[in-house]
Coordinates of C-alpha atoms and ligand atoms in Angstrom, one line a residue:
X1012 CA 107.5 2.0 147.1
X1013 CA 108.3 1.8 143.4
X1014 CA 105.9 1.9 140.4
X1015 CA 106.4 1.3 136.7
X1016 CA 105.3 3.9 134.3
X1017 CA 104.8 2.1 131.0
X1018 CA 104.2 3.9 127.7
X1019 CA 102.6 1.0 125.8
X1020 CA 102.4 0.0 122.2
X1021 CA 106.0 -0.9 121.4
X1022 CA 106.9 -4.4 120.3
X1023 CA 109.3 -6.4 122.4
X1024 CA 112.1 -7.7 120.3
X1025 CA 115.7 -8.8 120.6
X1026 CA 117.4 -11.5 122.8
X1027 CA 116.8 -12.5 126.4
X1028 CA 118.4 -15.2 128.5
X1029 CA 116.4 -16.7 131.3
X1030 CA 117.9 -16.6 134.7
X1031 CA 118.1 -19.4 137.2
X1032 CA 114.8 -20.4 138.7
X1033 CA 113.6 -18.8 141.9
X1034 CA 111.4 -21.6 142.9
X1035 CA 114.2 -24.2 142.4
X1036 CA 116.8 -22.1 144.2
X1037 CA 114.7 -21.6 147.4
X1038 CA 114.4 -25.3 148.5
X1039 CA 117.9 -26.0 147.3
X1040 CA 119.3 -23.3 149.6
X1041 CA 117.2 -24.7 152.4
X1042 CA 118.7 -28.2 151.7
X1043 CA 122.1 -26.8 152.6
X1044 CA 121.0 -27.2 156.2
X1045 CA 121.2 -30.9 155.8
X1046 CA 125.0 -31.1 155.6
X1047 CA 128.1 -29.7 157.5
X1048 CA 129.9 -29.3 154.2
X1049 CA 129.6 -26.4 151.8
X1050 CA 127.0 -26.4 149.1
X1051 CA 127.5 -24.3 146.0
X1052 CA 124.7 -23.2 143.7
X1053 CA 125.4 -21.3 140.5
X1054 CA 122.9 -19.3 138.4
X1055 CA 121.2 -18.1 141.5
X1056 CA 119.0 -15.2 140.5
X1057 CA 119.2 -11.8 142.3
X1058 CA 115.7 -11.5 143.7
X1059 CA 114.1 -10.3 146.9
X1060 CA 112.9 -13.8 147.8
X1061 CA 116.4 -15.2 147.5
X1062 CA 117.8 -12.4 149.6
X1063 CA 115.3 -13.1 152.3
X1064 CA 116.1 -16.9 152.2
X1065 CA 119.8 -16.1 152.6
X1066 CA 118.9 -13.8 155.6
X1067 CA 116.9 -16.7 157.1
X1068 CA 119.8 -19.1 156.6
X1069 CA 122.2 -16.7 158.2
X1070 CA 119.9 -16.5 161.2
X1071 CA 120.0 -20.3 161.3
X1072 CA 123.8 -20.5 161.5
X1073 CA 124.7 -20.7 157.9
X1074 CA 127.6 -18.7 156.5
X1075 CA 126.8 -17.4 153.1
X1076 CA 129.3 -16.2 150.5
X1077 CA 128.7 -15.2 147.0
X1078 CA 130.5 -14.4 143.8
X1079 CA 129.2 -12.5 140.9
X1080 CA 128.3 -14.9 138.0
X1081 CA 128.0 -14.3 134.3
X1082 CA 127.4 -10.8 132.9
X1083 CA 123.6 -11.4 132.7
X1084 CA 123.4 -11.1 136.4
X1085 CA 123.3 -14.6 138.0
X1086 CA 125.7 -15.4 140.9
X1087 CA 127.2 -18.3 142.6
X1088 CA 126.2 -18.7 146.2
X1089 CA 128.2 -20.9 148.7
X1090 CA 126.5 -21.9 151.9
X1091 CA 128.2 -23.6 154.8
X1092 CA 126.6 -24.4 158.2
X1093 CA 128.8 -23.1 161.0
X1094 CA 126.4 -23.2 163.9
X1095 CA 123.9 -26.0 164.0
X1096 CA 122.4 -25.1 167.4
X1097 CA 119.8 -22.7 166.1
X1098 CA 116.4 -23.9 165.0
X1099 CA 114.0 -20.9 165.1
X1100 CA 112.8 -19.4 161.8
X1101 CA 111.3 -16.1 163.0
X1102 CA 108.0 -14.5 161.9
X1103 CA 109.9 -11.3 160.8
X1104 CA 111.5 -13.2 158.0
X1105 CA 109.0 -16.0 157.2
X1106 CA 106.2 -13.4 156.7
X1107 CA 108.2 -11.8 153.9
X1108 CA 108.6 -15.0 152.0
X1109 CA 106.3 -18.0 152.3
X1110 CA 109.0 -20.3 151.0
X1111 CA 110.7 -19.9 154.4
X1112 CA 108.6 -23.0 155.2
X1113 CA 111.1 -25.1 153.2
X1114 CA 113.7 -24.9 156.0
X1115 CA 111.3 -27.0 158.2
X1116 CA 112.1 -30.5 156.8
X1117 CA 115.9 -30.0 156.6
X1118 CA 116.2 -28.5 160.1
X1119 CA 114.1 -31.1 161.7
X1120 CA 116.0 -33.9 160.0
X1121 CA 119.5 -32.6 160.8
X1122 CA 119.0 -30.7 164.0
X1123 CA 116.2 -32.8 165.5
X1124 CA 114.0 -29.7 166.0
X1125 CA 112.6 -26.9 164.0
X1126 CA 110.5 -23.9 165.0
X1127 CA 109.1 -21.9 162.3
X1128 CA 106.5 -19.1 162.3
X1129 CA 103.3 -20.5 160.7
X1130 CA 103.1 -18.9 157.3
X1131 CA 99.8 -16.9 156.8
X1132 CA 97.7 -16.7 153.7
X1133 CA 98.6 -14.4 150.8
X1134 CA 97.0 -12.5 148.0
X1135 CA 96.6 -15.7 145.9
X1136 CA 94.4 -17.3 148.6
X1137 CA 94.8 -19.5 151.6
X1138 CA 98.2 -21.3 151.8
X1139 CA 97.8 -24.1 154.3
X1140 CA 100.8 -26.3 155.3
X1141 CA 98.8 -29.2 156.6
X1142 CA 100.3 -31.6 154.1
X1143 CA 103.8 -30.7 155.1
X1144 CA 103.0 -31.3 158.7
X1145 CA 101.1 -34.5 158.0
X1146 CA 104.2 -35.8 156.1
X1147 CA 106.6 -34.9 158.8
X1148 CA 104.4 -36.5 161.5
X1149 CA 104.4 -39.7 159.4
X1150 CA 108.2 -39.6 159.7
X1151 CA 107.7 -39.6 163.4
X1152 CA 107.9 -35.9 164.3
X1153 CA 105.8 -34.5 167.0
X1154 CA 104.1 -31.3 165.9
X1155 CA 102.6 -28.5 168.0
X1156 CA 101.7 -24.9 167.8
X1157 CA 103.2 -22.3 170.2
X1158 CA 102.8 -18.5 169.8
X1159 CA 102.0 -18.7 166.1
X1160 CA 105.0 -21.0 165.5
X1161 CA 105.0 -24.6 164.3
X1162 CA 107.3 -26.6 166.6
X1163 CA 108.4 -29.9 165.2
X1164 CA 110.5 -32.4 167.1
X1165 CA 112.1 -35.6 165.9
X1166 CA 111.8 -38.6 168.1
X1167 CA 114.8 -39.9 170.0
X1168 CA 116.9 -41.8 167.4
X1169 CA 115.7 -39.4 164.6
X1170 CA 113.1 -39.5 161.9
X1171 CA 112.1 -42.8 160.5
X1172 CA 111.0 -43.7 157.0
X1173 CA 107.3 -44.2 156.2
X1174 CA 104.8 -44.1 153.4
X1175 CA 103.5 -40.6 153.0
X1176 CA 100.5 -39.6 150.9
X1177 CA 100.8 -35.9 149.8
X1178 CA 97.6 -35.5 147.7
X1179 CA 95.4 -32.7 148.9
X1180 CA 92.2 -31.1 147.6
X1181 CA 94.2 -29.3 144.9
X1182 CA 96.6 -32.0 144.0
X1183 CA 100.0 -32.5 145.5
X1184 CA 102.1 -29.8 147.1
X1185 CA 105.4 -28.6 145.6
X1186 CA 107.1 -27.3 148.7
X1187 CA 105.5 -30.0 150.8
X1188 CA 107.2 -32.6 148.6
X1189 CA 110.5 -30.7 148.8
X1190 CA 110.2 -30.7 152.6
X1191 CA 109.4 -34.4 153.1
X1192 CA 111.9 -35.5 150.5
X1193 CA 114.6 -33.4 152.1
X1194 CA 113.8 -34.7 155.6
X1195 CA 113.6 -38.3 154.5
X1196 CA 117.2 -38.2 153.1
X1197 CA 118.4 -38.5 156.7
X1198 CA 115.6 -40.6 158.1
X1199 CA 116.2 -44.2 159.1
X1200 CA 114.9 -46.6 156.5
X1201 CA 112.8 -46.1 153.4
X1202 CA 110.3 -43.3 152.7
X1203 CA 107.8 -43.6 149.9
X1204 CA 106.1 -40.3 148.9
X1205 CA 102.8 -41.1 147.1
X1206 CA 101.2 -38.3 145.1
X1207 CA 104.5 -36.5 145.1
X1208 CA 104.7 -33.2 143.1
X1209 CA 106.3 -33.8 139.7
X1210 CA 107.3 -30.2 139.1
X1211 CA 110.8 -29.7 137.6
X1212 CA 111.9 -27.7 140.5
X1213 CA 111.4 -30.7 142.8
X1214 CA 113.5 -32.8 140.3
X1215 CA 116.2 -30.1 140.5
X1216 CA 116.2 -30.3 144.3
X1217 CA 116.3 -34.1 144.1
X1218 CA 119.3 -34.0 141.8
X1219 CA 121.1 -31.7 144.2
X1220 CA 120.3 -34.0 147.1
X1221 CA 121.6 -37.0 145.1
X1222 CA 124.8 -35.2 144.5
X1223 CA 125.0 -34.7 148.3
X1224 CA 124.8 -38.4 148.7
X1225 CA 121.0 -39.0 149.1
X1226 CA 119.5 -42.2 147.8
X1227 CA 116.4 -41.0 145.8
X1228 CA 114.5 -42.6 142.9
X1229 CA 111.3 -41.7 141.1
X1230 CA 112.1 -38.0 140.7
X1231 CA 109.6 -36.4 138.3
X1232 CA 107.0 -39.1 139.0
X1233 CA 104.2 -39.2 141.6
X1234 CA 106.0 -41.9 143.6
X1235 CA 109.4 -40.8 145.1
X1236 CA 111.4 -43.4 147.1
X1237 CA 114.1 -42.2 149.5
X1238 CA 116.4 -44.5 151.4
X1239 CA 117.8 -42.6 154.3
X1240 CA 121.5 -42.3 154.8
X1241 CA 123.5 -41.3 157.9
X1242 CA 124.9 -38.1 156.5
X1243 CA 125.1 -35.9 153.4
X1244 CA 128.1 -34.2 152.0
X1245 CA 128.7 -31.0 150.1
X1246 CA 127.8 -30.5 146.4
X1247 CA 127.6 -28.0 143.7
X1248 CA 124.9 -27.5 141.0
X1249 CA 123.7 -25.1 138.4
X1250 CA 120.1 -24.1 139.1
X1251 CA 117.6 -24.9 136.3
X1252 CA 116.3 -22.1 134.2
X1253 CA 113.3 -20.2 135.4
X1254 CA 110.5 -21.6 133.3
X1255 CA 108.0 -18.9 134.5
X1256 CA 110.3 -16.0 133.7
X1257 CA 111.2 -17.5 130.3
X1258 CA 107.6 -17.9 129.4
X1259 CA 106.5 -14.5 130.7
X1260 CA 109.0 -12.9 128.3
X1261 CA 107.7 -15.1 125.5
X1262 CA 104.2 -13.8 126.3
X1263 CA 105.6 -10.2 126.3
X1264 CA 106.7 -10.7 122.7
X1265 CA 103.4 -12.3 121.8
X1266 CA 101.2 -9.7 123.3
X1267 CA 103.1 -6.8 121.7
X1268 CA 103.5 -8.5 118.3
X1269 CA 107.2 -8.6 118.8
X1270 CA 109.9 -11.2 118.2
X1271 CA 112.2 -12.5 120.8
X1272 CA 115.0 -15.0 121.0
X1273 CA 115.0 -16.6 124.5
X1274 CA 118.1 -18.5 125.5
X1275 CA 118.2 -20.9 128.5
X1276 CA 114.7 -22.0 127.6
X1277 CA 113.9 -25.2 129.7
X1278 CA 112.2 -27.3 127.0
X1279 CA 110.8 -30.2 129.0
X1280 CA 109.6 -27.9 131.8
X1281 CA 107.6 -25.8 129.4
X1282 CA 105.8 -28.3 127.3
X1283 CA 102.3 -27.3 128.4
X1284 CA 102.8 -23.5 127.9
X1285 CA 104.5 -24.2 124.6
X1286 CA 101.4 -26.0 123.3
X1287 CA 99.2 -23.2 124.6
X1288 CA 101.3 -20.5 122.8
X1289 CA 101.0 -22.4 119.6
X1290 CA 97.3 -22.8 120.0
X1291 CA 97.0 -19.0 120.6
X1292 CA 98.7 -18.3 117.3
X1293 CA 102.1 -17.5 118.6
X1294 CA 105.0 -18.9 116.4
X1295 CA 107.6 -20.5 118.5
X1296 CA 110.5 -22.5 117.4
X1297 CA 113.1 -24.3 119.4
X1298 CA 116.8 -24.8 118.6
X1299 CA 118.1 -28.3 118.4
X1300 CA 118.0 -30.0 121.8
X1301 CA 118.2 -33.3 123.5
X1302 CA 115.1 -35.6 123.2
X1303 CA 112.8 -35.2 126.1
X1304 CA 113.1 -38.7 127.4
X1305 CA 116.8 -38.5 128.5
X1306 CA 117.2 -40.7 131.6
X1307 CA 119.2 -38.0 133.5
X1308 CA 116.1 -35.9 134.3
X1309 CA 118.2 -32.8 134.2
X1310 CA 116.7 -29.7 132.6
X1311 CA 117.0 -29.6 128.8
X1312 CA 118.1 -26.2 127.7
X1313 CA 117.4 -24.7 124.2
X1314 CA 116.9 -21.4 122.6
X1315 CA 113.3 -20.4 121.7
X1316 CA 112.5 -18.0 118.9
X1317 CA 109.1 -16.5 119.6
X1318 CA 107.1 -14.3 117.2
X1319 CA 103.6 -13.2 116.5
X1320 CA 102.5 -12.0 113.2
X1321 CA 98.8 -12.8 113.0
X1322 CA 96.0 -12.3 115.4
X1323 CA 96.0 -14.0 118.8
X1324 CA 93.6 -16.9 118.9
X1325 CA 91.4 -17.6 121.9
X1326 CA 92.2 -20.8 123.9
X1327 CA 90.7 -22.8 126.7
X1328 CA 93.2 -23.5 129.5
X1329 CA 93.2 -25.0 132.9
X1330 CA 96.0 -24.7 135.4
X1331 CA 97.1 -28.0 136.7
X1332 CA 100.1 -29.7 138.4
X1333 CA 103.1 -30.3 136.1
X1334 CA 103.1 -31.1 133.3
X1335 CA 99.9 -29.2 132.9
X1336 CA 99.7 -25.4 132.5
X1337 CA 101.3 -23.8 135.6
X1338 CA 99.3 -21.5 137.9
X1339 CA 102.3 -19.2 137.9
X1340 CA 101.6 -18.3 134.3
X1341 CA 97.9 -17.9 134.5
X1342 CA 97.8 -14.2 135.1
X1343 CA 100.2 -13.5 132.2
X1344 CA 98.2 -15.8 129.9
X1345 CA 95.0 -14.2 130.9
X1346 CA 96.4 -10.7 130.2
X1347 CA 97.6 -11.9 126.7
X1348 CA 94.3 -13.4 125.9
X1349 CA 92.4 -10.2 126.6
X1350 CA 93.5 -9.2 123.1
X1351 CA 92.6 -12.5 121.4
X1352 CA 90.2 -12.7 118.6
X1353 CA 87.4 -14.5 120.5
X1354 CA 86.5 -15.9 123.9
X1355 CA 89.0 -17.8 126.0
X1356 CA 88.1 -19.8 129.1
X1357 CA 90.6 -20.0 131.9
X1358 CA 90.1 -22.3 134.9
X1359 CA 92.4 -22.1 137.9
X1360 CA 92.6 -25.5 139.6
X1361 CA 95.5 -24.9 141.9
X1362 CA 94.7 -21.6 143.6
X1363 CA 91.0 -21.0 142.7
X1364 CA 91.1 -17.4 144.2
X1365 CA 94.1 -16.3 142.1
X1366 CA 92.4 -13.7 140.0
X1367 CA 93.2 -10.4 141.6
X1368 CA 94.6 -9.2 138.3
X1369 CA 91.2 -9.4 136.7
X1370 CA 89.7 -6.3 138.4
X1371 CA 92.8 -4.3 137.3
X1372 CA 92.6 -5.5 133.7
X1373 CA 89.0 -4.4 133.5
X1374 CA 90.3 -0.9 134.2
X1375 CA 92.3 -1.2 131.1
X1376 CA 89.4 -2.1 128.9
X1377 CA 89.6 -5.9 129.1
X1378 CA 86.3 -8.0 129.1
X1379 CA 86.5 -10.7 131.7
X1380 CA 83.7 -12.4 133.6
X1381 CA 84.6 -14.6 136.5
X1382 CA 82.5 -17.6 137.7
X1383 CA 84.3 -19.0 140.7
X1384 CA 87.6 -20.6 139.5
X1385 CA 86.8 -19.8 135.9
X1386 CA 87.3 -16.6 133.9
X1387 CA 85.7 -16.1 130.6
X1388 CA 87.9 -13.6 128.6
X1389 CA 86.3 -12.0 125.7
X1390 CA 89.0 -10.6 123.5
X1391 CA 89.0 -6.9 122.8
X1392 CA 90.7 -5.1 119.9
X1393 CA 92.8 -2.9 122.2
X1394 CA 93.6 -2.2 125.9
X1395 CA 94.0 1.3 127.1
X1396 CA 96.6 2.5 129.7
X1397 CA 95.4 3.1 133.3
X1398 CA 96.8 3.3 136.8
X1399 CA 96.7 -0.2 138.3
X1400 CA 97.8 -1.9 141.4
X1401 CA 100.0 -5.0 141.6
X1402 CA 98.7 -7.5 144.2
X1403 CA 101.0 -10.5 143.9
X1404 CA 104.0 -11.5 142.0
X1405 CA 102.5 -13.1 138.9
X1406 CA 99.5 -10.8 138.8
X1407 CA 102.0 -7.9 138.6
X1408 CA 103.6 -9.6 135.6
X1409 CA 100.2 -9.9 133.9
X1410 CA 99.6 -6.2 134.4
X1411 CA 103.1 -5.3 133.0
X1412 CA 102.3 -7.4 129.9
X1413 CA 99.0 -5.6 129.5
X1414 CA 100.7 -2.2 130.0
X1415 CA 103.2 -3.1 127.3
X1416 CA 100.4 -3.8 124.8
X1417 CA 98.0 -1.0 125.9
X1418 CA 97.6 2.3 124.1
X1419 CA 98.9 5.1 126.3
X1420 CA 100.3 5.1 129.8
X1421 CA 99.9 2.4 132.4
X1422 CA 101.2 2.9 135.9
X1423 CA 101.7 -0.3 137.8
X1424 CA 102.0 0.4 141.5
X1425 CA 103.6 -1.7 144.2
X1426 CA 106.0 -3.4 141.9
X1427 CA 107.9 -4.8 144.9
X1428 CA 105.7 -7.8 144.3
X1429 CA 107.3 -8.2 140.9
X1430 CA 110.8 -7.7 142.2
X1431 CA 110.3 -10.8 144.4
X1432 CA 110.4 -13.0 141.3
X1433 CA 111.6 -11.1 138.2
X1434 CA 115.1 -9.9 138.1
X1435 CA 115.3 -6.2 136.9
X1436 CA 112.3 -6.7 134.6
X1437 CA 112.0 -3.0 133.8
X1438 CA 115.6 -2.8 132.6
X1439 CA 115.4 -6.0 130.6
X1440 CA 112.2 -5.0 128.9
X1441 CA 113.5 -1.5 128.2
X1442 CA 116.6 -3.1 126.6
X1443 CA 114.1 -5.0 124.4
X1444 CA 112.3 -1.9 123.2
X1445 CA 109.8 -1.2 125.9
X1446 CA 109.3 2.3 127.4
X1447 CA 109.3 1.7 131.1
X1448 CA 110.4 4.0 133.9
X1449 CA 110.7 2.9 137.5
X1450 CA 109.8 5.7 139.8
X1451 CA 109.1 6.1 143.4
X1452 CA 105.4 6.3 144.0
X1453 CA 105.8 9.6 145.7
X1454 CA 107.2 11.0 142.5
X1455 CA 104.1 10.1 140.5
X1456 CA 102.5 13.4 141.2
X1457 CA 105.5 15.3 139.7
X1458 CA 105.1 13.2 136.6
X1459 CA 101.5 14.3 136.5
X1460 CA 100.3 10.7 136.7
X1461 CA 96.8 10.3 138.0
X1462 CA 96.5 8.5 141.4
Ligands
EPU1596 N1 98.0 -27.1 149.7 C1 97.3 -27.7 150.8 N2 97.9 -28.1 151.9 C2 99.3 -27.9 152.0 C3 100.0 -27.3 150.9 C4 99.3 -26.9 149.8 O1 96.0 -27.8 150.7 O2 99.8 -28.3 153.0 C5 97.2 -26.6 148.5 C6 97.5 -25.1 148.3 O3 96.6 -24.3 149.0 C7 97.3 -25.1 146.8 C8 97.8 -26.4 146.3 O4 97.8 -27.3 147.4 O5 95.9 -25.0 146.5 C9 99.2 -26.3 145.7 O6 100.1 -25.6 146.6 P1 101.6 -26.0 146.8 O7 101.9 -26.4 148.1 O8 102.0 -26.8 145.6 O9 102.3 -24.5 146.6 P2 103.7 -24.1 147.2 O10 104.5 -25.3 147.2 O11 103.5 -23.4 148.5 C10 104.9 -23.5 145.0 C11 105.4 -22.2 144.4 C12 104.3 -21.3 143.9 C13 103.4 -22.1 143.0 C14 102.9 -23.4 143.6 C15 102.1 -24.2 142.7 C16 107.6 -21.9 145.4 C17 108.4 -21.1 146.3 N3 106.3 -21.5 145.3 O12 104.2 -23.1 146.2 O13 104.9 -20.2 143.3 O14 102.3 -21.3 142.6 O15 104.0 -24.2 144.1 O16 102.8 -24.6 141.6 O17 108.1 -22.8 144.8 C18 105.2 -18.0 142.6 O18 106.3 -18.3 142.2 O19 104.6 -16.9 142.2 C19 104.4 -19.0 143.4 C20 103.4 -18.6 144.1

């Protein structure tokens, strides 16, 4: 296992270009199961989660080819179903990547049957899929559990359109909406998804499905209407920019008093975090871009110039479904606000247990008190380096940011979590002025790093 050894205190500055979005790519790759023709995605990031999804698709009879993309490390991935007789997504693969669940809807719709290992919980809390299953059952599927697998079967004659309500105790479900929308493209008749997720990644998937021939309206709103078609064709699409990656780098510049130009910044997907950065005293300017109300709904790309000169100001923020502040940026924001000039209040409304980074940040001198889903962060003048443990993807990113700003050395262990969602973050940050070394955890002793 690898660890990052970070010598903190250096400002992050220079130019960075956001990669294609992990969370948009995953359900789009799964959607390639819906057609017998090739689907081509460009700007696919090189990440562990994507590699695992491609392995899963290969097990499900999909031929995968790829070409290197632009110099900054994206790639074009072409998928083509060559054997549609397989329908079992095995535990070995699904346990490595929860997003494996997004093959459920496409497989059921196209192959009439899907068997997928029931995803377990993870470090950010329980991760039920009851809403996915409820939605598929509404389309006529019979659902049962066998040996830890969910087995879904379409009725004779295939899935049929229905009205599906996807609101749960914590709002809608992103991958649940992706699953039901994908399945409904091939169902007979009309499906109306009420309380659909409005996240830009769902819109990006919907645009791909439309290019494949699906009849979908209402993307980006809580009511998505899908009129089923007999078959879908091939398509190609450039994946939207990764809004979480882009904003994590903005926060890296902010926490280190650096200045960063970030290209491929998805303007409309980052309205909430943009406001939050401004409120926190971070200067952020966008290059000219299209107005936000373009009818196309495609991502609007711009270049963001991020800089912090003055103190960080405390803010009150609550994670919410889009267009609210995303849960996937909560850990990074919390890390940044540990250095604010006052008390910030952070409430996590999507995954109320997603605070594993807090205990690690305390070891670096942060002052954070947690009351259930709320963390009160009292800003401190400085953080100090310490050995810390990454527990999940975004928590790891928060710890890396803290390490960049801290005085002295921070060792972040188990960065495999980070590698699931950030492409070569150590190399990019080093190129932007950070001092980060990736080492095998066994080598830490030789470097005289305390355990
Ligand atoms: N939920 C239910 N029942 C369900 C599904 C979800 O109660 O059937 C609850 C969840 O427990 C949670 C809330 O609804 O409290 C939202 O979960 P959602 O289903 O929207 O999460 P997801 O679709 O499984 C995606 C992202 C996550 C991101 C969430 C929320 C992907 C691959 N994953 O997960 O990303 O945090 O939406 O925006 O798109 C990450 O990238 O680090 C990550 C965890």
